[in-house]
Short mmCIF file of C-alpha atoms in Angstrom, two decimals:
data_model
loop_
_atom_site.label_atom_id
_atom_site.label_comp_id
_atom_site.label_asym_id
_atom_site.label_seq_id
_atom_site.Cartn_x
_atom_site.Cartn_y
_atom_site.Cartn_z
CA MET A 1 12.17 -24.50 6.10
CA THR A 2 10.89 -21.32 5.90
CA THR A 3 7.07 -20.87 4.42
CA PRO A 4 6.96 -18.04 2.02
CA PRO A 5 4.73 -15.82 3.34
CA ILE A 6 0.79 -15.71 2.14
CA LYS A 7 0.66 -13.17 -0.66
CA PRO A 8 -3.71 -12.71 -0.94
CA LEU A 9 -3.31 -9.54 -3.10
CA LYS A 10 -0.66 -10.91 -5.65
CA GLY A 11 -1.17 -9.56 -9.35
CA TRP A 12 -3.75 -7.07 -7.94
CA ARG A 13 -2.89 -3.70 -9.28
CA VAL A 14 -4.56 -1.01 -6.82
CA LEU A 15 -4.40 3.06 -7.08
CA VAL A 16 -3.78 4.93 -3.57
CA PRO A 17 -5.21 8.42 -3.65
CA ARG A 18 -3.21 11.10 -1.59
CA GLY A 19 0.35 10.81 -1.50
CA GLY A 20 2.87 11.66 1.22
CA PRO A 21 3.51 10.05 4.73
CA TRP A 22 -0.27 8.13 5.04
CA GLY A 23 0.03 7.81 0.37
CA ASP A 24 3.47 5.73 1.92
CA ASP A 25 2.21 3.69 4.88
CA VAL A 26 -1.23 2.45 2.52
CA ALA A 27 1.56 1.51 -0.10
CA ALA A 28 3.82 -0.21 1.78
CA GLU A 29 0.87 -1.89 3.50
CA LEU A 30 -0.37 -3.54 -0.15
CA ARG A 31 3.27 -4.18 -0.86
CA GLN A 32 2.80 -6.79 2.27
CA ARG A 33 -0.18 -8.13 0.76
CA GLY A 34 1.08 -8.67 -2.33
CA ALA A 35 -0.34 -5.29 -4.04
CA THR A 36 1.37 -3.67 -7.07
CA PRO A 37 0.43 -0.53 -5.04
CA VAL A 38 0.30 3.02 -7.42
CA ILE A 39 0.58 5.82 -6.00
CA ALA A 40 -1.91 8.78 -8.12
CA PRO A 41 -2.95 11.77 -5.43
CA MET A 42 -5.46 12.46 -6.63
CA ILE A 43 -6.40 15.68 -4.05
CA ASN A 44 -4.39 18.27 -2.69
CA PHE A 45 -4.95 20.06 0.44
CA ALA A 46 -4.54 24.44 -0.61
CA ALA A 47 -3.99 27.43 2.20
CA THR A 48 -7.05 28.48 3.84
CA ALA A 49 -8.27 31.88 1.61
CA ASP A 50 -8.61 33.62 5.65
CA PRO A 51 -4.72 32.62 6.92
CA GLU A 52 -5.55 35.48 9.60
CA THR A 53 -8.10 33.52 11.65
CA LEU A 54 -6.29 30.70 11.61
CA SER A 55 -3.61 32.39 12.78
CA THR A 56 -5.25 33.89 15.67
CA ALA A 57 -7.33 30.59 16.46
CA LEU A 58 -4.45 28.47 17.00
CA GLU A 59 -2.85 31.39 19.06
CA ASP A 60 -5.47 31.07 21.24
CA LEU A 61 -5.28 27.49 21.17
CA THR A 62 -1.67 27.52 22.12
CA ALA A 63 -2.68 30.17 24.98
CA GLY A 64 -4.46 28.12 26.55
CA VAL A 65 -7.85 29.91 25.39
CA PHE A 66 -10.15 26.40 24.35
CA ASP A 67 -11.05 23.28 26.81
CA TRP A 68 -11.12 21.03 23.98
CA LEU A 69 -9.93 20.67 20.23
CA THR A 70 -11.97 18.53 17.59
CA VAL A 71 -10.17 17.27 15.09
CA THR A 72 -11.10 15.54 11.99
CA SER A 73 -9.14 14.71 9.35
CA ALA A 74 -4.93 14.08 8.78
CA THR A 75 -4.99 17.27 6.83
CA THR A 76 -5.24 19.21 9.91
CA VAL A 77 -2.99 17.37 11.92
CA ASP A 78 -0.20 18.32 8.90
CA VAL A 79 -1.74 22.06 9.55
CA LEU A 80 -0.77 21.93 13.13
CA TYR A 81 2.38 20.10 13.26
CA SER A 82 3.55 22.61 10.13
CA GLN A 83 3.02 25.91 12.18
CA GLY A 84 4.54 24.36 15.19
CA VAL A 85 1.59 25.03 17.27
CA LYS A 86 2.03 23.09 21.00
CA VAL A 87 -1.59 22.03 22.27
CA PRO A 88 -1.34 23.06 26.38
CA GLU A 89 -2.57 20.58 28.90
CA THR A 90 -5.14 21.91 29.30
CA THR A 91 -6.50 21.80 26.57
CA LYS A 92 -8.16 18.17 25.17
CA ILE A 93 -8.13 16.34 21.87
CA ALA A 94 -10.80 14.58 20.41
CA ALA A 95 -10.05 13.20 17.16
CA VAL A 96 -12.96 11.65 15.03
CA GLY A 97 -11.45 8.36 14.12
CA GLU A 98 -8.16 5.85 14.90
CA THR A 99 -7.24 7.43 11.01
CA THR A 100 -6.97 11.04 12.93
CA ALA A 101 -6.20 9.58 15.98
CA ALA A 102 -3.16 7.92 14.72
CA ALA A 103 -2.46 11.25 12.82
CA LEU A 104 -2.38 12.97 16.00
CA GLN A 105 0.09 10.46 17.88
CA ALA A 106 2.81 10.22 14.83
CA VAL A 107 3.92 13.44 15.55
CA GLY A 108 3.62 14.00 18.83
CA TYR A 109 -0.12 14.91 19.75
CA ARG A 110 -1.84 13.10 22.22
CA VAL A 111 -5.82 11.73 22.11
CA ASP A 112 -7.55 12.53 24.87
CA LEU A 113 -11.63 11.53 23.13
CA LEU A 114 -11.90 8.94 20.39
CA PRO A 115 -15.53 8.13 19.95
CA GLU A 116 -16.09 4.73 20.85
CA LYS A 117 -19.17 4.05 18.16
CA ASP A 118 -19.36 6.28 15.53
CA ASN A 119 -16.09 8.11 13.79
CA SER A 120 -18.09 10.32 12.72
CA ALA A 121 -18.77 13.79 13.77
CA LYS A 122 -22.66 12.60 14.39
CA GLY A 123 -20.48 9.92 17.47
CA MET A 124 -17.82 12.90 18.93
CA VAL A 125 -20.76 15.58 19.34
CA ALA A 126 -22.43 12.53 21.04
CA GLN A 127 -19.93 11.88 23.26
CA LEU A 128 -18.18 14.45 24.09
CA THR A 129 -22.06 16.46 24.44
CA ALA A 130 -22.38 13.24 27.02
CA LEU A 131 -18.87 13.63 28.81
CA GLU A 132 -18.83 17.41 28.86
CA PRO A 133 -23.10 18.58 30.67
CA GLU A 134 -21.55 21.79 31.29
CA PRO A 135 -20.84 24.61 28.96
CA LYS A 136 -17.22 24.45 27.15
CA LYS A 137 -14.38 26.47 25.32
CA PHE A 138 -14.11 23.98 21.75
CA LEU A 139 -12.33 25.06 18.74
CA SER A 140 -13.19 22.90 15.25
CA LEU A 141 -10.53 23.41 12.57
CA ARG A 142 -12.08 21.72 9.28
CA SER A 143 -11.86 22.54 5.36
CA GLU A 144 -13.67 25.36 3.59
CA ILE A 145 -16.32 21.59 2.21
CA ALA A 146 -16.68 20.17 5.52
CA LYS A 147 -20.33 20.41 6.40
CA PRO A 148 -20.96 22.13 9.91
CA VAL A 149 -22.33 19.10 11.64
CA LEU A 150 -19.96 19.23 14.54
CA SER A 151 -19.41 23.25 15.34
CA THR A 152 -22.82 22.72 15.17
CA GLY A 153 -24.06 20.00 17.16
CA LEU A 154 -22.02 21.68 19.72
CA THR A 155 -23.51 25.00 20.00
CA GLU A 156 -26.89 23.56 20.15
CA ALA A 157 -26.05 21.70 23.58
CA GLY A 158 -25.19 25.11 24.93
CA HIS A 159 -21.35 24.83 24.40
CA ASP A 160 -19.35 28.39 22.90
CA VAL A 161 -17.05 26.77 19.74
CA ARG A 162 -15.12 28.87 17.46
CA SER A 163 -15.35 27.61 13.90
CA VAL A 164 -12.17 27.98 11.87
CA ILE A 165 -12.08 26.58 7.94
CA ALA A 166 -7.83 25.57 8.18
CA TYR A 167 -7.75 24.48 4.57
CA ARG A 168 -8.88 23.99 1.11
CA THR A 169 -9.01 20.73 -0.74
CA VAL A 170 -8.51 20.62 -4.23
CA GLY A 171 -7.97 18.43 -6.94
CA GLU A 172 -5.01 17.52 -8.41
CA PRO A 173 -4.87 15.45 -12.10
CA VAL A 174 -3.67 12.09 -11.76
CA THR A 175 -0.43 11.39 -14.67
CA PRO A 176 -1.46 10.34 -19.13
CA LYS A 177 0.22 7.07 -17.54
CA VAL A 178 -1.65 6.57 -14.27
CA LEU A 179 -4.99 7.40 -16.18
CA ALA A 180 -4.41 4.93 -19.34
CA ASP A 181 -3.51 2.77 -17.19
CA VAL A 182 -7.23 2.84 -15.50
CA GLU A 183 -8.87 2.67 -18.18
CA SER A 184 -7.31 0.16 -20.05
CA GLY A 185 -8.34 -1.64 -17.08
CA ARG A 186 -4.59 -2.58 -15.91
CA THR A 187 -5.21 -0.82 -12.04
CA ASN A 188 -7.44 -3.82 -10.94
CA ALA A 189 -8.78 -1.75 -7.90
CA ILE A 190 -9.56 2.10 -6.96
CA LEU A 191 -9.17 3.37 -2.76
CA VAL A 192 -11.71 5.49 -2.18
CA THR A 193 -11.13 6.96 1.22
CA SER A 194 -12.83 10.25 1.33
CA GLY A 195 -16.04 11.97 -0.49
CA SER A 196 -12.93 14.33 -2.12
CA VAL A 197 -11.41 11.07 -3.15
CA ALA A 198 -14.64 9.48 -5.34
CA GLU A 199 -15.74 13.21 -7.10
CA GLN A 200 -12.37 13.56 -8.65
CA VAL A 201 -12.13 9.22 -9.76
CA VAL A 202 -15.73 10.22 -11.47
CA GLU A 203 -14.90 13.79 -12.60
CA GLN A 204 -10.87 12.13 -13.82
CA PHE A 205 -11.56 8.39 -15.24
CA PRO A 206 -15.25 9.10 -17.24
CA ALA A 207 -14.36 5.42 -18.89
CA LEU A 208 -13.54 3.87 -15.83
CA PRO A 209 -13.77 -0.38 -16.98
CA ALA A 210 -17.01 -1.99 -15.24
CA THR A 211 -14.43 -4.52 -13.53
CA THR A 212 -12.63 -1.66 -11.75
CA LEU A 213 -12.83 -2.00 -8.17
CA ILE A 214 -14.47 0.50 -5.69
CA ALA A 215 -13.33 0.15 -2.49
CA ALA A 216 -14.75 2.31 -0.15
CA ILE A 217 -13.33 3.61 3.60
CA GLY A 218 -16.21 2.66 5.54
CA PRO A 219 -20.33 3.35 5.72
CA ARG A 220 -20.16 6.35 5.04
CA THR A 221 -17.06 6.74 2.86
CA ALA A 222 -19.27 4.63 0.45
CA LYS A 223 -22.85 7.11 1.07
CA ASP A 224 -19.86 10.04 0.00
CA ALA A 225 -19.02 7.79 -3.25
CA GLU A 226 -22.00 6.78 -4.50
CA LYS A 227 -24.01 10.24 -4.15
CA ALA A 228 -20.87 11.19 -6.23
CA GLY A 229 -21.77 8.02 -8.99
CA LEU A 230 -19.40 6.28 -8.58
CA THR A 231 -20.82 2.24 -7.95
CA VAL A 232 -18.64 0.64 -4.82
CA HIS A 233 -18.03 -3.08 -4.25
CA ILE A 234 -16.60 -3.35 -1.19
CA VAL A 235 -17.03 -2.23 1.90
CA SER A 236 -15.18 -2.05 4.94
CA PRO A 237 -17.00 -1.70 8.39
CA ARG A 238 -14.74 0.47 9.99
CA GLN A 239 -13.50 4.15 8.24
CA THR A 240 -9.88 3.32 8.86
CA VAL A 241 -6.82 1.69 6.49
CA GLN A 242 -6.22 -1.43 8.09
CA ASP A 243 -9.37 -2.33 8.10
CA LEU A 244 -10.25 -1.46 4.42
CA LEU A 245 -7.01 -3.05 2.54
CA ASP A 246 -8.09 -6.29 5.15
CA THR A 247 -11.84 -6.07 3.70
CA VAL A 248 -10.32 -6.25 0.68
CA VAL A 249 -8.23 -9.72 0.85
CA ARG A 250 -11.08 -11.48 2.26
CA VAL A 251 -13.30 -10.23 -0.14
CA VAL A 252 -10.65 -12.14 -2.91
CA GLU A 253 -9.51 -15.21 -1.21
CA SER A 254 -13.86 -15.65 -0.78
CA GLY A 255 -14.40 -14.97 -4.44
CA GLY A 256 -16.62 -12.08 -3.56
CA LEU A 257 -18.84 -13.63 -0.88
CA ASP A 258 -17.35 -11.04 1.81
CA GLU A 259 -20.00 -9.33 3.26
CA ALA A 260 -18.82 -6.67 2.92
CA VAL A 261 -19.84 -6.83 -1.21
CA ARG A 262 -22.81 -4.94 -1.21
CA SER A 263 -24.46 -7.46 -3.73
CA SER A 264 -24.95 -10.05 -5.91
CA LYS A 265 -24.23 -8.03 -8.75
CA GLN A 266 -21.33 -6.33 -7.14
CA SER A 267 -20.38 -10.27 -6.45
CA GLU A 268 -20.07 -11.23 -9.86
CA VAL A 269 -17.69 -7.76 -10.60
CA ILE A 270 -15.69 -8.83 -8.28
CA THR A 271 -14.85 -12.40 -9.76
CA SER A 272 -14.85 -10.97 -12.65
CA ALA A 273 -12.44 -8.89 -11.69
CA ILE A 274 -10.46 -12.26 -9.43
CA ARG A 275 -10.48 -13.60 -13.03
CA ILE A 276 -9.01 -11.28 -14.81
CA VAL A 277 -5.68 -11.00 -11.99
CA ASP A 278 -5.64 -14.70 -12.05
CA GLU A 279 -5.28 -14.60 -15.90
CA ARG A 280 -3.33 -11.76 -15.33
CA ASN A 281 -0.64 -14.18 -12.89
CA ALA A 282 -0.67 -17.90 -15.23
CA THR A 283 1.08 -15.53 -17.30
CA SER A 284 3.40 -13.70 -16.41
CA ALA A 285 4.54 -17.41 -14.48
CA GLN A 286 4.73 -18.88 -18.15
#
């Protein structure tokens, strides 16, 4: 007799704040854990206000002008892929974290460097400057709202850095039904995957119920979310979707006592959220 798979998030409705292939993949991972994903894109990406500068940079990239290309988001990968950019073998590619690295590899780009410990621009600067003591030419592609930590750090280390805005981040309103589900408490958790998403959660859900859990992908995102005004209940130790979802499962299975929970107050909120889901499951089973 086959043992049915364990579904630790059965009954949980989880908002996924980005669409496209990324959102579909996250939704599939949530379903495997028993949750009901609600894909509700809260941010979108628009073309750069200076397409000529981007076009010139991408032409130079293809021509082999740069020793390194630094990629700090999956959206930058979308820009490269949509433009049909071919990165020559002479140009190495550095990805800021595992999510970005996976996005690069999914569309056929290689990854030559991934920070071993600190998946951030600061961590990438430290590893690149240790690896490249002599001046090199870098192309840094970024969003218009990203802080120039990477380009500034590399420049201060003596490298020649061309920092180019590849896209703009814009808010995207959720549907009235998603809004109603969140405000009524029907949505049990919201995944916060960037500071931009956190800002949209604050702006679009002013009446967020106290028992709606906010799960942040990594300490850096949690810090950005708190700056935006969100109370963060769960923080994954690493900045990957897999780790975020695994952390949510651990927290639920532990009854809110996992080390990823920020404080005893958050633990009480998580316990209340778990009770709400358990009651919903019991009612649906009758």
